[in-house]
């Protein structure tokens, strides 16, 4: 796992840039642009044409949208995204970063156009006549754009991607200016009467999904995917996939009664990602780093799942002490909040799905593991090996979500490996004597 969920700023990547000639980077960017531009116009145009052949194309419009003013000048920020689209590819420091950004662009375009084809919506507002530069820009836009490509807004999806790209490379007043300009671009989809409101959150969700699918650094979520042979993992994957399908069906059916039902697309996508993790992708779908942080995309995209996970933690542990002492300064417990973490020199965290509290002090070491499954042998060994060095620097909390299984398995292994328990059975008894429910995973039946 990388130490950071986000790419370092440009100043920190000078060595990388020096090692990779910019000419090769620019060539890769130019090749991607040569593919993406015609791909966009051809697929976007096809979706427009296909929608125009339908007898009726629906729309989703809230009543308050009729009060949104038409501001002709906002076509300028609206159009500016095209410039940043190209610049973001060209101003990179490695071919890998170009590839990842292009992957984000391609993901957004493929998903958005697929939605335009399968579920077209139309913009219902008729823009007033405009003159001058705005009039010219609206005329050019109307030459290839039709009112059918609405939700999810590809404009907003690309804005999320491009905003994230530059916010990591700017600082000070330039960063503030960038945030302001991106706000204008986002607002312009309404003030140019180009989109309806429903297009914005759906487009933003698509943009965040593209960020998650192609993180700037670290492993790709789908890299090395192999369908798991573990029966329990398959059953869990099926359960999460079923939950995703039910949420998706509820969103689709509920939309006939209220557009607010479309919010269920969010938990549906979150559950689908978790199902993908259990199906074989593993804990990397949560994009958790070695210091317990999450990538911003994971933080947003999987928020509904994490809300459920934290509710589950509360339900199971509300009547239990948050931590229990094991021996020699090592404690076992649930995932701590900042105040609970404050009492320990080191937190060894095994919960792939939960994020370190933002203000948690001290050392935090994360070994992400999926819940309810036996941990991979190498990750288990690394977690066990980390306890003793950490113990020499102060008290240690070994935690997972509930403190019943993943953390208990690691502590039991450590007890045997360090000679504090002579057998796995003795380690199991020692943990059970703490009064905390423990469910040890596979691997404790043999001596460490």
Short mmCIF file of C-alpha atoms in Angstrom, two decimals:
data_model
loop_
_atom_site.label_atom_id
_atom_site.label_comp_id
_atom_site.label_asym_id
_atom_site.label_seq_id
_atom_site.Cartn_x
_atom_site.Cartn_y
_atom_site.Cartn_z
CA UNK A 1 0.00 0.00 0.00
CA UNK A 2 1.29 3.48 -0.72
CA UNK A 3 1.79 5.83 2.17
CA UNK A 4 -0.60 8.36 0.71
CA UNK A 5 -3.90 8.02 -1.09
CA UNK A 6 -3.19 11.02 -3.27
CA UNK A 7 -0.32 11.81 -5.63
CA UNK A 8 2.36 14.12 -4.30
CA UNK A 9 2.42 17.72 -5.52
CA UNK A 10 4.48 18.60 -8.54
CA UNK A 11 7.41 19.75 -6.42
CA UNK A 12 7.64 16.30 -4.85
CA UNK A 13 7.63 14.56 -8.21
CA UNK A 14 10.52 16.48 -9.75
CA UNK A 15 12.73 13.42 -9.57
CA UNK A 16 10.12 11.34 -11.36
CA UNK A 17 9.69 14.00 -14.01
CA UNK A 18 13.45 14.19 -14.53
CA UNK A 19 13.61 10.42 -14.92
CA UNK A 20 10.89 10.41 -17.58
CA UNK A 21 11.47 12.84 -20.48
CA UNK A 22 8.53 15.16 -20.96
CA UNK A 23 8.53 14.56 -24.71
CA UNK A 24 7.41 10.97 -24.14
CA UNK A 25 4.79 12.09 -21.67
CA UNK A 26 3.44 14.69 -24.11
CA UNK A 27 3.41 12.14 -26.93
CA UNK A 28 1.36 9.74 -24.79
CA UNK A 29 -1.05 12.59 -23.95
CA UNK A 30 -1.35 13.57 -27.62
CA UNK A 31 -2.12 9.98 -28.62
CA UNK A 32 -4.83 9.75 -25.99
CA UNK A 33 -6.35 13.04 -27.16
CA UNK A 34 -6.27 11.80 -30.75
CA UNK A 35 -8.39 8.86 -29.63
CA UNK A 36 -10.64 10.47 -27.00
CA UNK A 37 -11.79 13.48 -29.06
CA UNK A 38 -13.26 11.57 -32.02
CA UNK A 39 -14.54 8.87 -29.68
CA UNK A 40 -16.43 11.50 -27.69
CA UNK A 41 -17.98 13.28 -30.66
CA UNK A 42 -18.95 10.06 -32.44
CA UNK A 43 -20.55 8.34 -29.44
CA UNK A 44 -22.11 11.54 -28.09
CA UNK A 45 -23.55 12.33 -31.51
CA UNK A 46 -24.86 8.80 -31.91
CA UNK A 47 -26.65 8.97 -28.54
CA UNK A 48 -28.18 12.31 -29.56
CA UNK A 49 -29.36 10.94 -32.88
CA UNK A 50 -30.79 7.78 -31.32
CA UNK A 51 -32.76 9.78 -28.73
CA UNK A 52 -34.09 12.09 -31.45
CA UNK A 53 -35.65 9.10 -33.24
CA UNK A 54 -37.83 8.24 -30.25
CA UNK A 55 -41.43 9.33 -30.20
CA UNK A 56 -41.08 10.67 -26.67
CA UNK A 57 -38.13 11.39 -24.41
CA UNK A 58 -38.92 12.08 -20.77
CA UNK A 59 -37.45 14.61 -18.38
CA UNK A 60 -36.90 15.03 -14.65
CA UNK A 61 -37.41 18.62 -13.55
CA UNK A 62 -37.99 20.02 -10.06
CA UNK A 63 -40.41 22.94 -9.81
CA UNK A 64 -37.81 25.23 -8.24
CA UNK A 65 -35.62 24.92 -11.34
CA UNK A 66 -37.97 27.30 -13.17
CA UNK A 67 -36.56 30.05 -10.95
CA UNK A 68 -32.94 29.46 -12.02
CA UNK A 69 -31.90 32.54 -14.02
CA UNK A 70 -30.41 32.32 -17.48
CA UNK A 71 -26.95 33.95 -17.39
CA UNK A 72 -25.56 34.08 -20.89
CA UNK A 73 -22.02 34.95 -19.79
CA UNK A 74 -21.67 31.64 -17.91
CA UNK A 75 -21.24 29.90 -21.24
CA UNK A 76 -17.61 31.04 -20.94
CA UNK A 77 -16.80 28.94 -17.85
CA UNK A 78 -19.01 26.21 -19.31
CA UNK A 79 -16.85 26.04 -22.43
CA UNK A 80 -13.56 26.39 -20.49
CA UNK A 81 -13.70 22.77 -19.39
CA UNK A 82 -12.63 21.80 -22.91
CA UNK A 83 -9.35 23.68 -22.44
CA UNK A 84 -8.69 22.09 -19.05
CA UNK A 85 -9.58 18.67 -20.47
CA UNK A 86 -6.64 18.82 -22.86
CA UNK A 87 -4.24 20.67 -20.54
CA UNK A 88 -4.76 18.11 -17.78
CA UNK A 89 -3.50 15.37 -20.08
CA UNK A 90 -0.60 17.39 -21.45
CA UNK A 91 0.65 18.75 -18.12
CA UNK A 92 1.67 15.54 -16.41
CA UNK A 93 4.95 14.17 -15.17
CA UNK A 94 4.70 10.51 -16.19
CA UNK A 95 3.07 8.30 -18.76
CA UNK A 96 1.35 6.36 -15.99
CA UNK A 97 -0.39 9.49 -14.75
CA UNK A 98 -1.47 10.27 -18.32
CA UNK A 99 -2.84 6.75 -18.67
CA UNK A 100 -4.71 6.94 -15.37
CA UNK A 101 -6.26 10.31 -16.24
CA UNK A 102 -7.22 9.08 -19.69
CA UNK A 103 -8.76 6.01 -18.07
CA UNK A 104 -10.90 8.32 -15.95
CA UNK A 105 -12.00 10.30 -19.00
CA UNK A 106 -12.83 7.13 -20.91
CA UNK A 107 -14.78 5.66 -17.99
CA UNK A 108 -16.89 8.80 -17.64
CA UNK A 109 -17.60 8.94 -21.36
CA UNK A 110 -18.48 5.26 -21.75
CA UNK A 111 -20.80 5.17 -18.73
CA UNK A 112 -22.48 8.51 -19.49
CA UNK A 113 -23.09 7.74 -23.17
CA UNK A 114 -24.39 4.29 -22.26
CA UNK A 115 -26.92 5.95 -19.95
CA UNK A 116 -27.86 8.45 -22.67
CA UNK A 117 -28.60 5.54 -24.99
CA UNK A 118 -30.48 3.38 -22.49
CA UNK A 119 -32.30 6.07 -20.51
CA UNK A 120 -32.36 9.34 -22.45
CA UNK A 121 -33.72 12.48 -20.82
CA UNK A 122 -34.35 15.84 -22.38
CA UNK A 123 -33.76 19.42 -21.25
CA UNK A 124 -37.04 21.30 -21.28
CA UNK A 125 -35.94 24.94 -21.04
CA UNK A 126 -35.79 27.06 -24.21
CA UNK A 127 -32.91 29.51 -24.08
CA UNK A 128 -33.53 33.12 -25.08
CA UNK A 129 -31.66 34.57 -28.05
CA UNK A 130 -28.18 35.81 -27.21
CA UNK A 131 -25.67 37.97 -29.06
CA UNK A 132 -21.96 38.75 -28.93
CA UNK A 133 -19.43 36.23 -27.67
CA UNK A 134 -22.00 34.27 -25.64
CA UNK A 135 -24.27 34.10 -28.68
CA UNK A 136 -21.43 32.77 -30.82
CA UNK A 137 -20.48 30.15 -28.19
CA UNK A 138 -24.09 28.99 -27.81
CA UNK A 139 -24.34 28.70 -31.60
CA UNK A 140 -21.22 26.52 -31.77
CA UNK A 141 -22.52 24.39 -28.89
CA UNK A 142 -25.85 23.93 -30.64
CA UNK A 143 -24.06 22.72 -33.75
CA UNK A 144 -23.30 19.34 -32.17
CA UNK A 145 -25.17 19.26 -28.85
CA UNK A 146 -28.84 18.35 -28.54
CA UNK A 147 -31.07 18.46 -25.46
CA UNK A 148 -31.11 14.69 -24.87
CA UNK A 149 -27.80 13.98 -23.10
CA UNK A 150 -28.72 14.78 -19.53
CA UNK A 151 -28.23 12.38 -16.62
CA UNK A 152 -25.56 11.70 -15.62
CA UNK A 153 -24.05 14.97 -16.77
CA UNK A 154 -20.82 14.17 -18.56
CA UNK A 155 -19.86 17.81 -18.05
CA UNK A 156 -20.08 17.42 -14.28
CA UNK A 157 -18.34 14.03 -14.30
CA UNK A 158 -15.40 15.48 -16.22
CA UNK A 159 -15.39 18.52 -13.95
CA UNK A 160 -14.96 16.29 -10.88
CA UNK A 161 -12.08 14.49 -12.58
CA UNK A 162 -10.34 17.67 -13.74
CA UNK A 163 -10.93 19.49 -10.44
CA UNK A 164 -9.30 16.63 -8.56
CA UNK A 165 -6.37 16.59 -10.98
CA UNK A 166 -5.50 20.27 -10.48
CA UNK A 167 -6.34 20.66 -6.80
CA UNK A 168 -3.38 18.38 -6.03
CA UNK A 169 -1.03 20.46 -8.16
CA UNK A 170 -1.93 24.00 -7.08
CA UNK A 171 -1.57 25.83 -3.79
CA UNK A 172 -2.22 29.20 -2.20
CA UNK A 173 -4.18 31.81 -4.18
CA UNK A 174 -4.07 29.70 -7.35
CA UNK A 175 -5.82 26.85 -5.56
CA UNK A 176 -8.50 29.21 -4.24
CA UNK A 177 -8.99 30.62 -7.73
CA UNK A 178 -9.22 27.08 -9.11
CA UNK A 179 -11.96 26.13 -6.64
CA UNK A 180 -13.88 29.29 -7.55
CA UNK A 181 -13.59 28.68 -11.28
CA UNK A 182 -14.69 25.05 -10.90
CA UNK A 183 -17.70 26.29 -8.94
CA UNK A 184 -18.58 28.54 -11.89
CA UNK A 185 -18.21 25.63 -14.30
CA UNK A 186 -20.48 23.47 -12.16
CA UNK A 187 -23.10 26.19 -11.72
CA UNK A 188 -23.01 27.02 -15.42
CA UNK A 189 -24.72 23.76 -16.37
CA UNK A 190 -27.84 25.24 -14.75
CA UNK A 191 -27.43 28.93 -15.59
CA UNK A 192 -26.91 28.17 -19.28
CA UNK A 193 -30.09 26.06 -19.15
CA UNK A 194 -28.05 23.20 -20.52
CA UNK A 195 -28.96 20.71 -17.79
CA UNK A 196 -31.50 20.00 -15.08
CA UNK A 197 -30.55 19.53 -11.46
CA UNK A 198 -30.79 15.73 -11.46
CA UNK A 199 -27.90 15.65 -13.91
CA UNK A 200 -25.52 17.20 -11.37
CA UNK A 201 -25.46 14.65 -8.51
CA UNK A 202 -25.58 11.75 -10.95
CA UNK A 203 -22.70 13.26 -12.92
CA UNK A 204 -20.73 13.89 -9.74
CA UNK A 205 -21.21 10.27 -8.67
CA UNK A 206 -19.95 9.12 -12.06
CA UNK A 207 -16.90 11.39 -11.76
CA UNK A 208 -16.06 10.03 -8.32
CA UNK A 209 -16.45 6.48 -9.62
CA UNK A 210 -13.94 7.25 -12.37
CA UNK A 211 -11.53 8.61 -9.74
CA UNK A 212 -11.92 5.39 -7.74
CA UNK A 213 -11.54 3.11 -10.75
CA UNK A 214 -8.31 4.81 -11.86
CA UNK A 215 -6.57 6.17 -8.74
CA UNK A 216 -3.65 8.48 -9.45
CA UNK A 217 -1.28 6.19 -7.54
CA UNK A 218 -1.35 2.68 -6.15
CA UNK A 219 -3.05 -0.44 -7.43
CA UNK A 220 -6.02 -0.36 -9.73
CA UNK A 221 -9.07 -1.92 -8.04
CA UNK A 222 -9.47 -4.46 -10.83
CA UNK A 223 -5.76 -5.29 -11.23
CA UNK A 224 -5.04 -8.98 -10.87
CA UNK A 225 -8.67 -9.86 -10.30
CA UNK A 226 -9.34 -13.57 -10.01
CA UNK A 227 -12.69 -15.01 -9.00
CA UNK A 228 -12.29 -16.34 -5.49
CA UNK A 229 -12.50 -20.07 -4.84
CA UNK A 230 -13.50 -19.49 -1.21
CA UNK A 231 -17.12 -20.53 -0.71
CA UNK A 232 -17.78 -18.07 2.12
CA UNK A 233 -16.33 -15.17 0.14
CA UNK A 234 -18.58 -16.08 -2.80
CA UNK A 235 -21.65 -16.18 -0.57
CA UNK A 236 -20.80 -12.80 0.93
CA UNK A 237 -20.19 -11.38 -2.53
CA UNK A 238 -23.57 -12.70 -3.65
CA UNK A 239 -25.28 -11.14 -0.63
CA UNK A 240 -23.77 -7.73 -1.33
CA UNK A 241 -24.55 -8.05 -5.03
CA UNK A 242 -28.15 -8.86 -4.15
CA UNK A 243 -28.29 -5.78 -1.92
CA UNK A 244 -26.91 -3.69 -4.78
CA UNK A 245 -29.51 -5.09 -7.18
CA UNK A 246 -32.37 -4.41 -4.74
CA UNK A 247 -31.23 -0.82 -4.20
CA UNK A 248 -30.92 -0.34 -7.96
CA UNK A 249 -34.41 -1.76 -8.52
CA UNK A 250 -35.81 0.48 -5.78
CA UNK A 251 -34.20 3.50 -7.43
CA UNK A 252 -35.59 2.61 -10.85
CA UNK A 253 -39.11 1.89 -9.61
CA UNK A 254 -39.15 4.75 -7.12
CA UNK A 255 -38.17 7.23 -9.81
CA UNK A 256 -41.66 6.86 -11.29
CA UNK A 257 -43.04 8.33 -8.08
CA UNK A 258 -40.28 10.72 -7.02
CA UNK A 259 -36.92 11.68 -8.49
CA UNK A 260 -35.52 11.56 -4.94
CA UNK A 261 -35.54 7.77 -5.21
CA UNK A 262 -32.55 8.06 -7.53
CA UNK A 263 -30.39 8.69 -4.48
CA UNK A 264 -30.51 4.90 -4.03
CA UNK A 265 -28.08 4.63 -6.94
CA UNK A 266 -25.40 5.66 -4.44
CA UNK A 267 -25.75 2.75 -1.96
CA UNK A 268 -26.33 0.43 -4.93
CA UNK A 269 -22.95 1.35 -6.38
CA UNK A 270 -21.27 1.14 -2.95
CA UNK A 271 -22.63 -2.37 -2.34
CA UNK A 272 -21.63 -3.45 -5.85
CA UNK A 273 -18.05 -2.37 -5.15
CA UNK A 274 -17.99 -4.31 -1.87
CA UNK A 275 -19.38 -7.35 -3.71
CA UNK A 276 -16.55 -6.97 -6.23
CA UNK A 277 -14.05 -6.95 -3.37
CA UNK A 278 -15.39 -10.19 -1.89
CA UNK A 279 -15.63 -11.77 -5.35
CA UNK A 280 -11.87 -11.64 -5.73
CA UNK A 281 -10.57 -8.07 -5.91
CA UNK A 282 -9.81 -8.08 -2.19
CA UNK A 283 -9.45 -5.25 0.32
CA UNK A 284 -7.85 -2.89 -2.17
CA UNK A 285 -11.33 -1.85 -3.33
CA UNK A 286 -11.49 0.26 -0.15
CA UNK A 287 -8.25 2.07 -1.14
CA UNK A 288 -6.96 2.25 2.41
CA UNK A 289 -3.35 3.26 2.93
CA UNK A 290 -0.74 2.05 5.40
CA UNK A 291 -1.50 4.93 7.78
CA UNK A 292 -5.23 4.25 7.83
CA UNK A 293 -6.34 6.94 5.37
CA UNK A 294 -8.75 6.47 2.49
CA UNK A 295 -8.60 7.94 -0.97
CA UNK A 296 -11.10 10.80 -1.36
CA UNK A 297 -12.95 8.80 -4.01
CA UNK A 298 -13.34 5.81 -1.70
CA UNK A 299 -14.41 8.08 1.13
CA UNK A 300 -17.26 9.49 -0.96
CA UNK A 301 -18.23 6.48 -3.04
CA UNK A 302 -18.41 3.97 -0.18
CA UNK A 303 -19.90 6.33 2.40
CA UNK A 304 -23.32 4.57 2.44
CA UNK A 305 -21.63 1.23 3.13
CA UNK A 306 -19.47 2.73 5.87
CA UNK A 307 -22.51 4.27 7.48
CA UNK A 308 -23.99 0.80 7.70
CA UNK A 309 -20.70 -0.63 8.98
CA UNK A 310 -20.47 1.98 11.76
CA UNK A 311 -24.09 1.36 12.71
CA UNK A 312 -23.24 -2.34 12.94
CA UNK A 313 -20.26 -1.57 15.20
CA UNK A 314 -22.49 0.44 17.52
CA UNK A 315 -25.18 -2.26 17.61
CA UNK A 316 -22.77 -5.04 18.52
CA UNK A 317 -20.43 -3.23 20.89
CA UNK A 318 -22.54 -0.56 22.63
CA UNK A 319 -22.77 -2.66 25.81
CA UNK A 320 -19.14 -3.78 25.76
CA UNK A 321 -16.02 -1.94 26.85
CA UNK A 322 -14.33 -0.48 23.77
CA UNK A 323 -11.03 -2.25 24.56
CA UNK A 324 -9.75 -4.98 26.87
CA UNK A 325 -6.21 -5.56 28.11
CA UNK A 326 -4.53 -8.73 26.85
CA UNK A 327 -0.99 -8.67 28.26
CA UNK A 328 2.19 -6.62 28.37
CA UNK A 329 0.68 -3.39 27.06
CA UNK A 330 -1.27 -4.97 24.21
CA UNK A 331 -5.01 -4.31 24.03
CA UNK A 332 -7.79 -5.73 21.86
CA UNK A 333 -10.81 -3.71 20.83
CA UNK A 334 -13.26 -2.26 18.34
CA UNK A 335 -12.38 0.43 15.85
CA UNK A 336 -11.63 3.48 17.98
CA UNK A 337 -12.73 7.07 17.72
CA UNK A 338 -10.11 9.81 18.12
CA UNK A 339 -10.51 10.00 21.90
CA UNK A 340 -10.11 6.25 22.34
CA UNK A 341 -7.10 6.15 20.02
CA UNK A 342 -5.48 8.93 22.06
CA UNK A 343 -4.80 6.51 24.90
CA UNK A 344 -2.42 4.32 22.90
CA UNK A 345 1.05 4.77 21.52
CA UNK A 346 0.24 2.69 18.43
CA UNK A 347 -2.98 1.54 16.80
CA UNK A 348 -2.71 -1.54 14.59
CA UNK A 349 -5.81 -1.42 12.42
CA UNK A 350 -7.12 -4.39 10.44
CA UNK A 351 -10.46 -3.01 9.20
CA UNK A 352 -10.22 -2.39 5.46
CA UNK A 353 -13.62 -0.70 5.41
CA UNK A 354 -13.16 1.98 8.09
CA UNK A 355 -10.99 5.10 8.09
CA UNK A 356 -8.70 6.39 10.78
CA UNK A 357 -10.32 9.32 12.60
CA UNK A 358 -9.00 12.54 11.12
CA UNK A 359 -7.68 13.89 14.42
CA UNK A 360 -6.40 10.61 15.83
CA UNK A 361 -2.92 11.17 17.31
CA UNK A 362 -0.05 8.73 17.64
CA UNK A 363 1.22 6.01 15.32
CA UNK A 364 -1.33 4.24 13.15
CA UNK A 365 -0.47 1.13 11.17
CA UNK A 366 -3.04 -0.40 8.88
CA UNK A 367 -3.16 -3.92 7.47
CA UNK A 368 -6.46 -3.93 5.55
CA UNK A 369 -8.39 -7.21 5.75
CA UNK A 370 -11.90 -8.09 4.60
CA UNK A 371 -14.41 -8.77 7.35
CA UNK A 372 -15.65 -12.32 8.04
CA UNK A 373 -12.91 -13.94 5.93
CA UNK A 374 -9.65 -15.59 6.93
CA UNK A 375 -6.91 -13.00 6.39
CA UNK A 376 -4.28 -13.70 3.73
CA UNK A 377 -1.29 -15.44 5.30
CA UNK A 378 1.20 -12.75 4.33
CA UNK A 379 -0.97 -9.91 5.68
CA UNK A 380 -1.59 -11.87 8.88
CA UNK A 381 2.14 -12.45 9.37
CA UNK A 382 2.92 -8.77 8.78
CA UNK A 383 0.31 -7.68 11.31
CA UNK A 384 1.61 -10.14 13.92
CA UNK A 385 5.20 -9.03 13.33
CA UNK A 386 4.24 -5.38 13.83
CA UNK A 387 2.99 -5.85 17.40
CA UNK A 388 6.27 -6.46 19.21
CA UNK A 389 8.20 -3.44 17.80
CA UNK A 390 5.16 -1.27 18.47
CA UNK A 391 4.87 -2.57 22.03
CA UNK A 392 8.42 -1.46 22.76
CA UNK A 393 7.33 2.12 22.00
CA UNK A 394 4.26 2.15 24.24
CA UNK A 395 0.83 0.63 24.56
CA UNK A 396 -0.69 -1.02 21.49
CA UNK A 397 -4.33 -1.34 20.43
CA UNK A 398 -5.04 -4.07 17.90
CA UNK A 399 -8.45 -3.38 16.41
CA UNK A 400 -10.87 -4.22 13.63
CA UNK A 401 -14.49 -3.16 13.26
CA UNK A 402 -15.93 -5.05 16.25
CA UNK A 403 -12.75 -6.40 17.82
CA UNK A 404 -14.16 -9.91 17.67
CA UNK A 405 -12.48 -11.59 14.73
CA UNK A 406 -9.69 -10.08 12.61
CA UNK A 407 -7.98 -8.36 15.55
CA UNK A 408 -8.55 -11.35 17.84
CA UNK A 409 -6.95 -13.65 15.27
CA UNK A 410 -3.87 -11.43 15.01
CA UNK A 411 -3.48 -11.08 18.79
CA UNK A 412 -3.87 -14.83 19.30
CA UNK A 413 -1.20 -15.47 16.68
CA UNK A 414 1.07 -12.97 18.41
CA UNK A 415 0.54 -14.66 21.79
CA UNK A 416 1.69 -17.98 20.35
CA UNK A 417 4.50 -16.55 18.22
CA UNK A 418 5.94 -14.59 21.17
CA UNK A 419 5.72 -17.55 23.56
CA UNK A 420 3.17 -15.88 25.81
CA UNK A 421 0.82 -18.75 25.01
CA UNK A 422 2.18 -22.21 24.32
CA UNK A 423 -0.65 -23.41 22.09
CA UNK A 424 -3.43 -21.88 19.99
CA UNK A 425 -5.94 -23.36 22.42
CA UNK A 426 -4.25 -21.56 25.31
CA UNK A 427 -4.26 -18.28 23.36
CA UNK A 428 -7.95 -18.75 22.66
CA UNK A 429 -8.64 -19.26 26.38
CA UNK A 430 -6.59 -16.19 27.30
CA UNK A 431 -8.59 -13.99 24.97
CA UNK A 432 -11.89 -15.52 26.07
CA UNK A 433 -10.97 -14.74 29.70
CA UNK A 434 -10.94 -11.03 28.82
CA UNK A 435 -14.72 -11.19 28.59
CA UNK A 436 -14.82 -10.05 24.98
CA UNK A 437 -16.48 -12.29 22.37
CA UNK A 438 -13.84 -13.63 20.03
CA UNK A 439 -14.19 -15.65 16.84
CA UNK A 440 -10.78 -16.73 15.67
CA UNK A 441 -10.15 -17.24 11.99
CA UNK A 442 -8.38 -20.13 10.27
CA UNK A 443 -4.72 -20.59 11.01
CA UNK A 444 -5.00 -20.81 14.78
CA UNK A 445 -5.26 -24.56 14.82
CA UNK A 446 -1.58 -24.98 14.02
CA UNK A 447 1.34 -23.60 16.01
CA UNK A 448 2.68 -20.33 14.60
#
